[in-house]
PDB file of N, CA and C in Angstrom:
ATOM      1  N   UNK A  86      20.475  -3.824  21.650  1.00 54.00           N
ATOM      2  CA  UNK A  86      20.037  -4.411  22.874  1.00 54.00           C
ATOM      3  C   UNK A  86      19.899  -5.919  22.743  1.00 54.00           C
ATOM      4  N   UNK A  87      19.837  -6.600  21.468  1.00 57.00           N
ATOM      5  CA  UNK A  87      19.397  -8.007  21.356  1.00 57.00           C
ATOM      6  C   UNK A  87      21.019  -8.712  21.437  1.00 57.00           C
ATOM      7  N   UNK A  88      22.600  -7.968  21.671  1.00 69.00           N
ATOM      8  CA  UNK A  88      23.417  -8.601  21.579  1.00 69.00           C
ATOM      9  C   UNK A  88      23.555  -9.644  22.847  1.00 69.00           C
ATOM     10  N   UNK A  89      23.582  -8.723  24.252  1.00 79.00           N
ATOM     11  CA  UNK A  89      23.631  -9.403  25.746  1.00 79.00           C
ATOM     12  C   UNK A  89      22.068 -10.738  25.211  1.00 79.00           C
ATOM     13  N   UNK A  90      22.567 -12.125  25.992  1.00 81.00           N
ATOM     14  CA  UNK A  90      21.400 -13.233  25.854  1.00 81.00           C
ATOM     15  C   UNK A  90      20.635 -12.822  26.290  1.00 81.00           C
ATOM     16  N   UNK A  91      20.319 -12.498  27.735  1.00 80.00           N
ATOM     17  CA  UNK A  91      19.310 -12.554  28.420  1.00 80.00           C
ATOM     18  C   UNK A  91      18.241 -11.444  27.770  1.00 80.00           C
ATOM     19  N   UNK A  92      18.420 -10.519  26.710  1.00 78.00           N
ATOM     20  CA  UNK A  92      17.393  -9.557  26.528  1.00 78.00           C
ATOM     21  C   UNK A  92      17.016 -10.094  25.102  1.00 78.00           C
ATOM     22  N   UNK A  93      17.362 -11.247  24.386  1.00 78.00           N
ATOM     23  CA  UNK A  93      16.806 -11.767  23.821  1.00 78.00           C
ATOM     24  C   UNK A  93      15.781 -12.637  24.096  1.00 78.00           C
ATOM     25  N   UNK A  94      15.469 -12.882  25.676  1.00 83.00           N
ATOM     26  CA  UNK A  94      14.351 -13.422  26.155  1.00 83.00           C
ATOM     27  C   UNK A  94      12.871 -13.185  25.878  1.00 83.00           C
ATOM     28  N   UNK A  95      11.778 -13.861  26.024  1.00 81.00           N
ATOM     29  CA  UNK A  95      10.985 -13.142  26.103  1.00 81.00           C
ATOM     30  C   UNK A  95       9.984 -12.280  26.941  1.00 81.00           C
ATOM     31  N   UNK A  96      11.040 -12.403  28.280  1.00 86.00           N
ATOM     32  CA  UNK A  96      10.617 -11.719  29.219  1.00 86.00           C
ATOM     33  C   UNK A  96      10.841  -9.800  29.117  1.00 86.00           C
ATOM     34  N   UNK A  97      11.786 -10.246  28.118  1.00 86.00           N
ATOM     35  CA  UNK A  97      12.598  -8.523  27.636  1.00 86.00           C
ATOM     36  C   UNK A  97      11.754  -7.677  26.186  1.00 86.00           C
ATOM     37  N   UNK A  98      10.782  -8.596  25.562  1.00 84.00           N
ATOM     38  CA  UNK A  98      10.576  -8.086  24.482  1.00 84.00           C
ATOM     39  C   UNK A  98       9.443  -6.501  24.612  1.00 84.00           C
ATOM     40  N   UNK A  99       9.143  -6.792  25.681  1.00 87.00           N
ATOM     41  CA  UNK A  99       8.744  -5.253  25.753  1.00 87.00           C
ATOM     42  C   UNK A  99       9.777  -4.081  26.176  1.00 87.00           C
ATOM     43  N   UNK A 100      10.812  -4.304  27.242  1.00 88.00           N
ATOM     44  CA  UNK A 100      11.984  -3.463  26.877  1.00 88.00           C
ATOM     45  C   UNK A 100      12.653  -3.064  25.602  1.00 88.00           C
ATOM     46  N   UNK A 101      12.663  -4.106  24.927  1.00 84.00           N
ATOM     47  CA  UNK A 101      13.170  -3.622  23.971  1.00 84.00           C
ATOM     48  C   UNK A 101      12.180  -2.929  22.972  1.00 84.00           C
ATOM     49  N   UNK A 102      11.187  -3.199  22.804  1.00 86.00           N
ATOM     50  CA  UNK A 102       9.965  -2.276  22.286  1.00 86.00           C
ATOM     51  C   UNK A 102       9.713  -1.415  22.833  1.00 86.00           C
ATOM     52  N   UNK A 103      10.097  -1.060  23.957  1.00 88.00           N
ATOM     53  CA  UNK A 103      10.279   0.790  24.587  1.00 88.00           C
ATOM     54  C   UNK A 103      11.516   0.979  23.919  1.00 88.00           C
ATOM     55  N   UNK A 104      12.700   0.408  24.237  1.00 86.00           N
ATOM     56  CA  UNK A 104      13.620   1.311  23.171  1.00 86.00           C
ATOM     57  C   UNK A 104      13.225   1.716  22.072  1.00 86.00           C
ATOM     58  N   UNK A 105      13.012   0.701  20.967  1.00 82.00           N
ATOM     59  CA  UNK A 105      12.491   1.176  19.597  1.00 82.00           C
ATOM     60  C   UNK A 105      11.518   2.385  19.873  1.00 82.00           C
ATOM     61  N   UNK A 106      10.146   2.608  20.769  1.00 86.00           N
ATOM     62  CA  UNK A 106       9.833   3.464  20.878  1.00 86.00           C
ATOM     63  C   UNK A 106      10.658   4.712  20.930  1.00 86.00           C
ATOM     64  N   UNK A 107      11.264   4.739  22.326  1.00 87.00           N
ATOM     65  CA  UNK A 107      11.896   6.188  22.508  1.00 87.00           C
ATOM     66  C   UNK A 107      12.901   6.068  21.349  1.00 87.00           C
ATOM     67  N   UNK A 108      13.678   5.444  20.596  1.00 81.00           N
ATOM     68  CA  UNK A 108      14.432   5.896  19.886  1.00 81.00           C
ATOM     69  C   UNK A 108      13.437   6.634  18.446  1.00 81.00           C
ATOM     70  N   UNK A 109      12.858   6.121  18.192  1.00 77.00           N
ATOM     71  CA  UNK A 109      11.508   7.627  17.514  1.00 77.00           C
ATOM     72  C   UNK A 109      10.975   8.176  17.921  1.00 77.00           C
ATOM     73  N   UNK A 110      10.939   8.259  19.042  1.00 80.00           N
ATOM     74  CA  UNK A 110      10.234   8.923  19.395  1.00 80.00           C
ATOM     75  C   UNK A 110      10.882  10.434  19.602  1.00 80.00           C
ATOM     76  N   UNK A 111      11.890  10.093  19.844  1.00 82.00           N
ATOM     77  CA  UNK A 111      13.130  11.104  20.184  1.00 82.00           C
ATOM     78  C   UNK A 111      13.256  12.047  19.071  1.00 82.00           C
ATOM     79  N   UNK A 112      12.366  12.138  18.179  1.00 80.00           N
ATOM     80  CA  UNK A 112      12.040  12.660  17.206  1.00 80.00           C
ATOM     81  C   UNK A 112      11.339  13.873  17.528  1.00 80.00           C
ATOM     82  N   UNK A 113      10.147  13.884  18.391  1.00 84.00           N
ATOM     83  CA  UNK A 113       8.826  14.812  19.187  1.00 84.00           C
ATOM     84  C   UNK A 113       9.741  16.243  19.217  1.00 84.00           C
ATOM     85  N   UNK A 114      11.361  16.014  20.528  1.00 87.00           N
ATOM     86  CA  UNK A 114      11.790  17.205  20.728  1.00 87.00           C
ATOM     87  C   UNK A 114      12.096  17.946  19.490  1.00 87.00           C
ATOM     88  N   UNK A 115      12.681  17.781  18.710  1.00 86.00           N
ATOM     89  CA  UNK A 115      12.961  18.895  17.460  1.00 86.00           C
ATOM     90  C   UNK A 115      11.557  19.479  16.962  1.00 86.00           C
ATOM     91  N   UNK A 116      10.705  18.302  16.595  1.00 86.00           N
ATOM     92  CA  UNK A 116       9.501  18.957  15.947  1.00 86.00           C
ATOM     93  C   UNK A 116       8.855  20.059  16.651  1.00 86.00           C
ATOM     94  N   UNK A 117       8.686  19.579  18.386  1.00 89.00           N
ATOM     95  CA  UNK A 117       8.077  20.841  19.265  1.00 89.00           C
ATOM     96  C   UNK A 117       8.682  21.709  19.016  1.00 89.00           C
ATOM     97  N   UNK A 118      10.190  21.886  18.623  1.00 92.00           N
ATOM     98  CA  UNK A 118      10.848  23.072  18.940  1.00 92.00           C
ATOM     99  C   UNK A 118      11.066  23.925  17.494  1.00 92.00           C
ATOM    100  N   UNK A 119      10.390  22.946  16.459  1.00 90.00           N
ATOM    101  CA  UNK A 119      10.211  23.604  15.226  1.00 90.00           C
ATOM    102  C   UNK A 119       8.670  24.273  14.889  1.00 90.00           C
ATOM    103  N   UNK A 120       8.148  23.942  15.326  1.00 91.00           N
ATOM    104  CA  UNK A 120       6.758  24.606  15.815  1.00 91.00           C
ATOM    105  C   UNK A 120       7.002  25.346  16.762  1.00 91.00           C
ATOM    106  N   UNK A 121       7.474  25.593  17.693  1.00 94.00           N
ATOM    107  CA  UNK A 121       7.457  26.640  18.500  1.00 94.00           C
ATOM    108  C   UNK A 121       8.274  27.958  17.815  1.00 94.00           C
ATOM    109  N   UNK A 122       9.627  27.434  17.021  1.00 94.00           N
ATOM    110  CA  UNK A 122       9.930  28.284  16.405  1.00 94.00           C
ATOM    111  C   UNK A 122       9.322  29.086  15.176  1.00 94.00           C
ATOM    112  N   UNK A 123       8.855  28.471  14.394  1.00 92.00           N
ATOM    113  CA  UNK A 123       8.513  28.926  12.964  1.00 92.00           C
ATOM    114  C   UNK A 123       7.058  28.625  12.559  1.00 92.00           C
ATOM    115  N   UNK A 124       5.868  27.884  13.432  1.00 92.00           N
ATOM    116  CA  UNK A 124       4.859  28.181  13.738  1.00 92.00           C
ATOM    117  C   UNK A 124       3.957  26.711  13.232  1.00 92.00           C
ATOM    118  N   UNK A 125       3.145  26.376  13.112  1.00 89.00           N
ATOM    119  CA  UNK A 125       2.597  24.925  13.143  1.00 89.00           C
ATOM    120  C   UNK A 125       2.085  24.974  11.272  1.00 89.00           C
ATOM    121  N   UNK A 126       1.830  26.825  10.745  1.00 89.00           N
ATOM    122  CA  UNK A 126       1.546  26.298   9.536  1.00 89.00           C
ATOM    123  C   UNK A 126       2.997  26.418   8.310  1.00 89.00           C
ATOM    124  N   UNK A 127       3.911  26.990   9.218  1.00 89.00           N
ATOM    125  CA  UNK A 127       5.022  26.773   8.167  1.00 89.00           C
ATOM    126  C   UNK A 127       5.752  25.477   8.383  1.00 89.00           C
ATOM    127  N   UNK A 128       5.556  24.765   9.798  1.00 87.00           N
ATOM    128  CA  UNK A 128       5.900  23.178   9.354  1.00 87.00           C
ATOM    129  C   UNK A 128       5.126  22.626   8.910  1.00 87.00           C
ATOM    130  N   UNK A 129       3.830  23.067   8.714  1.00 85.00           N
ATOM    131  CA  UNK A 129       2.705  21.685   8.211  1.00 85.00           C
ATOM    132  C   UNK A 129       3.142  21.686   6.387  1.00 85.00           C
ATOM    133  N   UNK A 130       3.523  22.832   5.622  1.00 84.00           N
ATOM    134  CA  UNK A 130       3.431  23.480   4.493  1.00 84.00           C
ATOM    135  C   UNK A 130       5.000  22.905   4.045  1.00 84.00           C
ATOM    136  N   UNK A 131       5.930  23.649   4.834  1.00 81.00           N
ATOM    137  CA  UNK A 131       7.256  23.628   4.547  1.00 81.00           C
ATOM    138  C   UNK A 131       8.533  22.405   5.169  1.00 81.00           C
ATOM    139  N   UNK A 132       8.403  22.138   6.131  1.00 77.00           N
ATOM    140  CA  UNK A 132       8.847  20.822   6.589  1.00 77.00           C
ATOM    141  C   UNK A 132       8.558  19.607   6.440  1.00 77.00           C
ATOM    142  N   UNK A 133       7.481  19.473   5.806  1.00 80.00           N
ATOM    143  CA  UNK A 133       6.791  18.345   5.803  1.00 80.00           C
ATOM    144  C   UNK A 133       6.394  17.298   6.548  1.00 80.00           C
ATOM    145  N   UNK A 134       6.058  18.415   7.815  1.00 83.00           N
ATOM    146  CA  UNK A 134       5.402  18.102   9.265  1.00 83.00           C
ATOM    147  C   UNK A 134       4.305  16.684   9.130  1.00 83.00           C
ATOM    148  N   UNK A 135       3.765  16.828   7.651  1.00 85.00           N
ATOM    149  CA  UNK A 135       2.581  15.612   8.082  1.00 85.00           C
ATOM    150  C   UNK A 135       3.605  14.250   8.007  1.00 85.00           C
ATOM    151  N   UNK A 136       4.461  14.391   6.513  1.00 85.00           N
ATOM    152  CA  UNK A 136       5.193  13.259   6.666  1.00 85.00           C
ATOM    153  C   UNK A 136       6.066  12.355   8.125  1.00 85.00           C
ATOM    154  N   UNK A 137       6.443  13.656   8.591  1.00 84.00           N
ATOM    155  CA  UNK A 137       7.064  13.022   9.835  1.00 84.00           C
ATOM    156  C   UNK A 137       6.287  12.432  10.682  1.00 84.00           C
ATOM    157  N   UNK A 138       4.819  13.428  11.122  1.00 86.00           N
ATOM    158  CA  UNK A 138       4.087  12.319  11.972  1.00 86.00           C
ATOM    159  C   UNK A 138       3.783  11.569  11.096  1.00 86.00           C
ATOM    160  N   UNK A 139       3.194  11.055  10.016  1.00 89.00           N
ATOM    161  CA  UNK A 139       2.878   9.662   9.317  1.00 89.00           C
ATOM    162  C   UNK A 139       3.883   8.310  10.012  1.00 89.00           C
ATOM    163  N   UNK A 140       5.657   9.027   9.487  1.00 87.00           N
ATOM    164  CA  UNK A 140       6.270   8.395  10.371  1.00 87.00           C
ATOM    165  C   UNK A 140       6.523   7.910  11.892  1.00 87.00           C
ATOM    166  N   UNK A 141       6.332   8.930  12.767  1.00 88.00           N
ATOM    167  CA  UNK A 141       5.873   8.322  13.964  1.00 88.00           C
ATOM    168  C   UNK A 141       4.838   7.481  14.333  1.00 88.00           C
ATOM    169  N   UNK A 142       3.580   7.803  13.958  1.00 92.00           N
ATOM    170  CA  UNK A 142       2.726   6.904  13.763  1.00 92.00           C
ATOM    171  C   UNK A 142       2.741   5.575  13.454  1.00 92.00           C
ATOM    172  N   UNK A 143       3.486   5.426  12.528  1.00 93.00           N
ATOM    173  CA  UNK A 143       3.565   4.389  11.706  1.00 93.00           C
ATOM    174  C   UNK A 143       4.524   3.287  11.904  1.00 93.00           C
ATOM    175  N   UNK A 144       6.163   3.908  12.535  1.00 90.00           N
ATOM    176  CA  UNK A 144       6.974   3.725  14.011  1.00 90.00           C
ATOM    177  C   UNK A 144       6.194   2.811  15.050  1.00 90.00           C
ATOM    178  N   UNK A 145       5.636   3.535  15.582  1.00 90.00           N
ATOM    179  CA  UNK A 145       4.693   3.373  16.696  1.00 90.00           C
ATOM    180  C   UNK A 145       3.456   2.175  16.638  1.00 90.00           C
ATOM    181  N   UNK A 146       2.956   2.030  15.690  1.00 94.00           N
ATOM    182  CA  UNK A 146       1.767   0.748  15.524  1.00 94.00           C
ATOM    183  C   UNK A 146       2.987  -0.684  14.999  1.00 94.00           C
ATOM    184  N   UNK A 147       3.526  -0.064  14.500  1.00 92.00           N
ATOM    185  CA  UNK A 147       4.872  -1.608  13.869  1.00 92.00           C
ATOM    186  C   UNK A 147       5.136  -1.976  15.447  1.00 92.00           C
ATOM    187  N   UNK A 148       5.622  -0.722  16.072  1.00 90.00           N
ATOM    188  CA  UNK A 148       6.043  -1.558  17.737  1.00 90.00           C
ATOM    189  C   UNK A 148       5.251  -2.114  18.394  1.00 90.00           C
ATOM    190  N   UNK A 149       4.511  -1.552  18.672  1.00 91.00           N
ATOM    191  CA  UNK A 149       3.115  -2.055  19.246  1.00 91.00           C
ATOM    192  C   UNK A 149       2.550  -3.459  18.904  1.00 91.00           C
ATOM    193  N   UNK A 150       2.663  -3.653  17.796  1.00 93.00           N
ATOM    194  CA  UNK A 150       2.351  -5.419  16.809  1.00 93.00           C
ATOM    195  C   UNK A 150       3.520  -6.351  17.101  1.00 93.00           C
ATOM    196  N   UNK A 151       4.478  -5.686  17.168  1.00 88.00           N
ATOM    197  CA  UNK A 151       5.315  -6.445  17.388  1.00 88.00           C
ATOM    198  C   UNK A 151       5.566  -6.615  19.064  1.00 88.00           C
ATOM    199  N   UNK A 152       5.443  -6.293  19.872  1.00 88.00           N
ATOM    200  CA  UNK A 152       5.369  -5.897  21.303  1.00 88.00           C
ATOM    201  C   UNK A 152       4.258  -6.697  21.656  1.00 88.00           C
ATOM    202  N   UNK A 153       2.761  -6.628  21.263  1.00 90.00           N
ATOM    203  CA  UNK A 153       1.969  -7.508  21.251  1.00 90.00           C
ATOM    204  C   UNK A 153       1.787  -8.743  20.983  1.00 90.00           C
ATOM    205  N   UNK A 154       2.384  -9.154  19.824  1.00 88.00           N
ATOM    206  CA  UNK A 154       2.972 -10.259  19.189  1.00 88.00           C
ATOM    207  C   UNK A 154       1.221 -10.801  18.513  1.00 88.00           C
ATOM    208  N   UNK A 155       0.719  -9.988  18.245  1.00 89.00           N
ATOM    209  CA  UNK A 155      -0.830  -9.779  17.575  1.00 89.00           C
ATOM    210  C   UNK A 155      -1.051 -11.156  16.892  1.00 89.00           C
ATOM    211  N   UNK A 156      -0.222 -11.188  15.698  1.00 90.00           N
ATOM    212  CA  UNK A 156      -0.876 -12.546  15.404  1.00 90.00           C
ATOM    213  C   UNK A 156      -0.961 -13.917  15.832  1.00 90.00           C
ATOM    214  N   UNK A 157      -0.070 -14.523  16.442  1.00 88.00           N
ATOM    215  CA  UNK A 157       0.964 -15.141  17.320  1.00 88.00           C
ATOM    216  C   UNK A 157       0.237 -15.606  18.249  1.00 88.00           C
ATOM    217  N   UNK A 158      -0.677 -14.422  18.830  1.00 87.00           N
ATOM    218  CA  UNK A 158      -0.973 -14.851  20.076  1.00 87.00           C
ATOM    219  C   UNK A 158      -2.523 -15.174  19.978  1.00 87.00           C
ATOM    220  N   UNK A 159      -3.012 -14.803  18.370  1.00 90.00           N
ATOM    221  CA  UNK A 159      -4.296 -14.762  17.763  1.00 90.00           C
ATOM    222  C   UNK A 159      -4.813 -16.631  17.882  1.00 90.00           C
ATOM    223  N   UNK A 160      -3.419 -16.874  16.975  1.00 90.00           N
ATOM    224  CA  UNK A 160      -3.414 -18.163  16.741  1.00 90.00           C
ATOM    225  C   UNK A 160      -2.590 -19.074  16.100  1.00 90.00           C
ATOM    226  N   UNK A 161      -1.678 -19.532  17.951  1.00 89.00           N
ATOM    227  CA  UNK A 161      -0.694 -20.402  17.739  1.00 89.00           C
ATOM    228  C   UNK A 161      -0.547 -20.999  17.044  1.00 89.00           C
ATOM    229  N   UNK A 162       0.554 -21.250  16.286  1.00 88.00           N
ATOM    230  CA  UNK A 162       1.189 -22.068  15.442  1.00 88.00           C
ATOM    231  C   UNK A 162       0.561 -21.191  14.136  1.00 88.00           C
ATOM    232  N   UNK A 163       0.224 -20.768  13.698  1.00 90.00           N
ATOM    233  CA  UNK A 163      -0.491 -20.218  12.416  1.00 90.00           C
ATOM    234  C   UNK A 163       0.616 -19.037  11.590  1.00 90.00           C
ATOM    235  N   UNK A 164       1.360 -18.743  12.325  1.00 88.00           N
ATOM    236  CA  UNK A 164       2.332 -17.808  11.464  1.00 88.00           C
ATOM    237  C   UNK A 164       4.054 -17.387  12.201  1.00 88.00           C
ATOM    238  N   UNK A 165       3.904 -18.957  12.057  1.00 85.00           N
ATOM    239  CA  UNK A 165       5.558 -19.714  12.690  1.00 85.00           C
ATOM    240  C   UNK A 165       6.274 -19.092  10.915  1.00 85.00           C
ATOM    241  N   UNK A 166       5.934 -19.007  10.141  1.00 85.00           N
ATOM    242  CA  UNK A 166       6.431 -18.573   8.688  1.00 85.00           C
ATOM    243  C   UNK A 166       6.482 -17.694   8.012  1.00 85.00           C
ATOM    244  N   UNK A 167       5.499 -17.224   8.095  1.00 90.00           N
ATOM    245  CA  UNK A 167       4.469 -15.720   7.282  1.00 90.00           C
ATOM    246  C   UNK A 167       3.564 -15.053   7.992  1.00 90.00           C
ATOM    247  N   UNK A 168       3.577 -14.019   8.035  1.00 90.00           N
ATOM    248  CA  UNK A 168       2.642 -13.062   8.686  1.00 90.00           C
ATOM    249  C   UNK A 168       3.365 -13.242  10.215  1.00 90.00           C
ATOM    250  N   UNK A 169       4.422 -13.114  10.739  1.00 92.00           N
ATOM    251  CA  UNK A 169       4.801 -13.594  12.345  1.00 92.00           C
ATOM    252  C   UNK A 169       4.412 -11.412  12.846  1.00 92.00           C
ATOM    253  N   UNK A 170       4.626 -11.311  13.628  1.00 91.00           N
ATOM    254  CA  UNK A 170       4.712  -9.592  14.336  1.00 91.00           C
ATOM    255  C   UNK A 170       5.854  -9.188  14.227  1.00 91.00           C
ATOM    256  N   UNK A 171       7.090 -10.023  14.193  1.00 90.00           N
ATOM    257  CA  UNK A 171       8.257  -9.448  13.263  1.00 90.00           C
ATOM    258  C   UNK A 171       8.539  -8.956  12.356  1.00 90.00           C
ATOM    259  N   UNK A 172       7.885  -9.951  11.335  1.00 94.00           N
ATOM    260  CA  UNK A 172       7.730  -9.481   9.735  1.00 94.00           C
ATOM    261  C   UNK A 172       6.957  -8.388   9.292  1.00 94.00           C
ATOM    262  N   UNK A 173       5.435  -8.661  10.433  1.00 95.00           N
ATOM    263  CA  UNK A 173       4.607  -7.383  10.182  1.00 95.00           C
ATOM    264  C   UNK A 173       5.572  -5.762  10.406  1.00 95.00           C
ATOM    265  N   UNK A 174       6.096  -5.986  11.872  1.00 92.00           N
ATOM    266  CA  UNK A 174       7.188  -4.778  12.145  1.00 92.00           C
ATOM    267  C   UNK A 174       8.129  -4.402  11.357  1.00 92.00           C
ATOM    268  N   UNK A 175       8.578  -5.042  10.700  1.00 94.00           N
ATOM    269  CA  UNK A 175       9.537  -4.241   9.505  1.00 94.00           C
ATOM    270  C   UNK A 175       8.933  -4.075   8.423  1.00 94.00           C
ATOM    271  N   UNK A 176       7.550  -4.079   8.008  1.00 96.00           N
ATOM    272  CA  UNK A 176       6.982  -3.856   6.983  1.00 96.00           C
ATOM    273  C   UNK A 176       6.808  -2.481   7.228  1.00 96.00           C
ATOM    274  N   UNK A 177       6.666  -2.437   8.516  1.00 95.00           N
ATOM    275  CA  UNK A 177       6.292  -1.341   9.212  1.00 95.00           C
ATOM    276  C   UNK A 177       7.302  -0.379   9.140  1.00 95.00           C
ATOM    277  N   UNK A 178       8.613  -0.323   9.226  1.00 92.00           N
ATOM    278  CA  UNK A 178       9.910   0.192   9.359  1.00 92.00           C
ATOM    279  C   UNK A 178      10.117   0.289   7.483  1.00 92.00           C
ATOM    280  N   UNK A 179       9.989  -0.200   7.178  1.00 95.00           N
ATOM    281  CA  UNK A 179       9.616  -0.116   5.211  1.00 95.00           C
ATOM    282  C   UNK A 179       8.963   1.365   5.214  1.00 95.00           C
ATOM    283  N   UNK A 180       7.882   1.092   5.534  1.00 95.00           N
ATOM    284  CA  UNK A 180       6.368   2.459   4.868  1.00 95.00           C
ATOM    285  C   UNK A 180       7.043   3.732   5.836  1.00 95.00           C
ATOM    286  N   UNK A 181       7.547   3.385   7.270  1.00 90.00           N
ATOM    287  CA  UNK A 181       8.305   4.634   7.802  1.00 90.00           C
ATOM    288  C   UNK A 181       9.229   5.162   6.891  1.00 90.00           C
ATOM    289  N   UNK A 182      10.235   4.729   6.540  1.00 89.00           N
ATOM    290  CA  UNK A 182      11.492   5.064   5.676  1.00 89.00           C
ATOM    291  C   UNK A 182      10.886   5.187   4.344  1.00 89.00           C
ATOM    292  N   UNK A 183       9.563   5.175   3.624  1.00 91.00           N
ATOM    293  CA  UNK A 183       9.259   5.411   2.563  1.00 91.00           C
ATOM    294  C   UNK A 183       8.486   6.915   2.670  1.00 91.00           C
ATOM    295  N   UNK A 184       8.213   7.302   3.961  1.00 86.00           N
ATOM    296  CA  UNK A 184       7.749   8.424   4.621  1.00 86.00           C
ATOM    297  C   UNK A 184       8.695   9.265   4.420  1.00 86.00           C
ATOM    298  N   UNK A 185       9.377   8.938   5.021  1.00 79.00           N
ATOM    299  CA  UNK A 185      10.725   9.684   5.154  1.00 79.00           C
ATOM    300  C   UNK A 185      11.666  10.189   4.333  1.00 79.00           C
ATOM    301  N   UNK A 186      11.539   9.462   2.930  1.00 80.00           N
ATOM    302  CA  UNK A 186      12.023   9.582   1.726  1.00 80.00           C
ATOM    303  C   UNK A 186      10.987  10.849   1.218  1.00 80.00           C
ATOM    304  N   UNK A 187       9.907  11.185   1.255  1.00 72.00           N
ATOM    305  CA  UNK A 187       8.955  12.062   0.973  1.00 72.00           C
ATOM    306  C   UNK A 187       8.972  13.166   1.602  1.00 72.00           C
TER     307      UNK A 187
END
C-alpha cells in the first residue's frame, strides 16, 4: 500500500494500519474454525494456540504504536533517530515471528 504517493501521506497512516491489522488478523478465521473443530483444549495443548494469540496480540499493540505514533507525539523532536513508532513496530513484528517460530 505505501507504493501509490498519496498513501504514503500522513493522512493515510491509519489506513494502512488497518491493513496491517486485518492482514493478522485474518488469522482469527482458521483458529475459530480449529476450535470449533477439535475443541479449545486440544488447540491450547496441541497447536500451540497460546503461541498464536501471543502473536496476534503482539501484531496488534506494534500497530497500534505505530498508528498512534506514541512516542513522537509524546515528545517532538525527541526520537527523529531512536525509539521513532516505526522502529518500535518492527521490534514488534521481530517478537511476533519469534512467536511463531515456537
Amino acid at each position: 500500500m505505501a507504493i501509490p504517493i498519496r498513501f504514503r501521506t500522513p493522512d493515510f497512516r491509519w489506513f494502512r494500519t488497518s491493513l496491517f491489522l486485518a492482514q493478522g488478523g485474518s488469522v482469527v478465521v482458521p483458529i475459530i474454525h480449529a476450535v470449533i473443530l477439535y475443541g479449545l483444549n486440544v488447540c491450547y495443548n496441541i497447536i500451540a494456540f497460546k503461541w498464536m494469540l501471543s502473536t496476534i496480540l503482539i501484531y496488534f499493540v506494534g500497530a497500534i504504536i505505530y498508528g498512534a505514533r506514541v512516542p513522537e507525539k509524546l515528545s517532538p523532536g525527541s526520537f527523529d533517530i531512536w525509539g521513532s513508532s516505526h522502529q518500535i513496530f518492527h521490534v514488534f513484528v521481530v517478537l511476533a515471528c519469534i512467536c511463531n517460530y515456537y
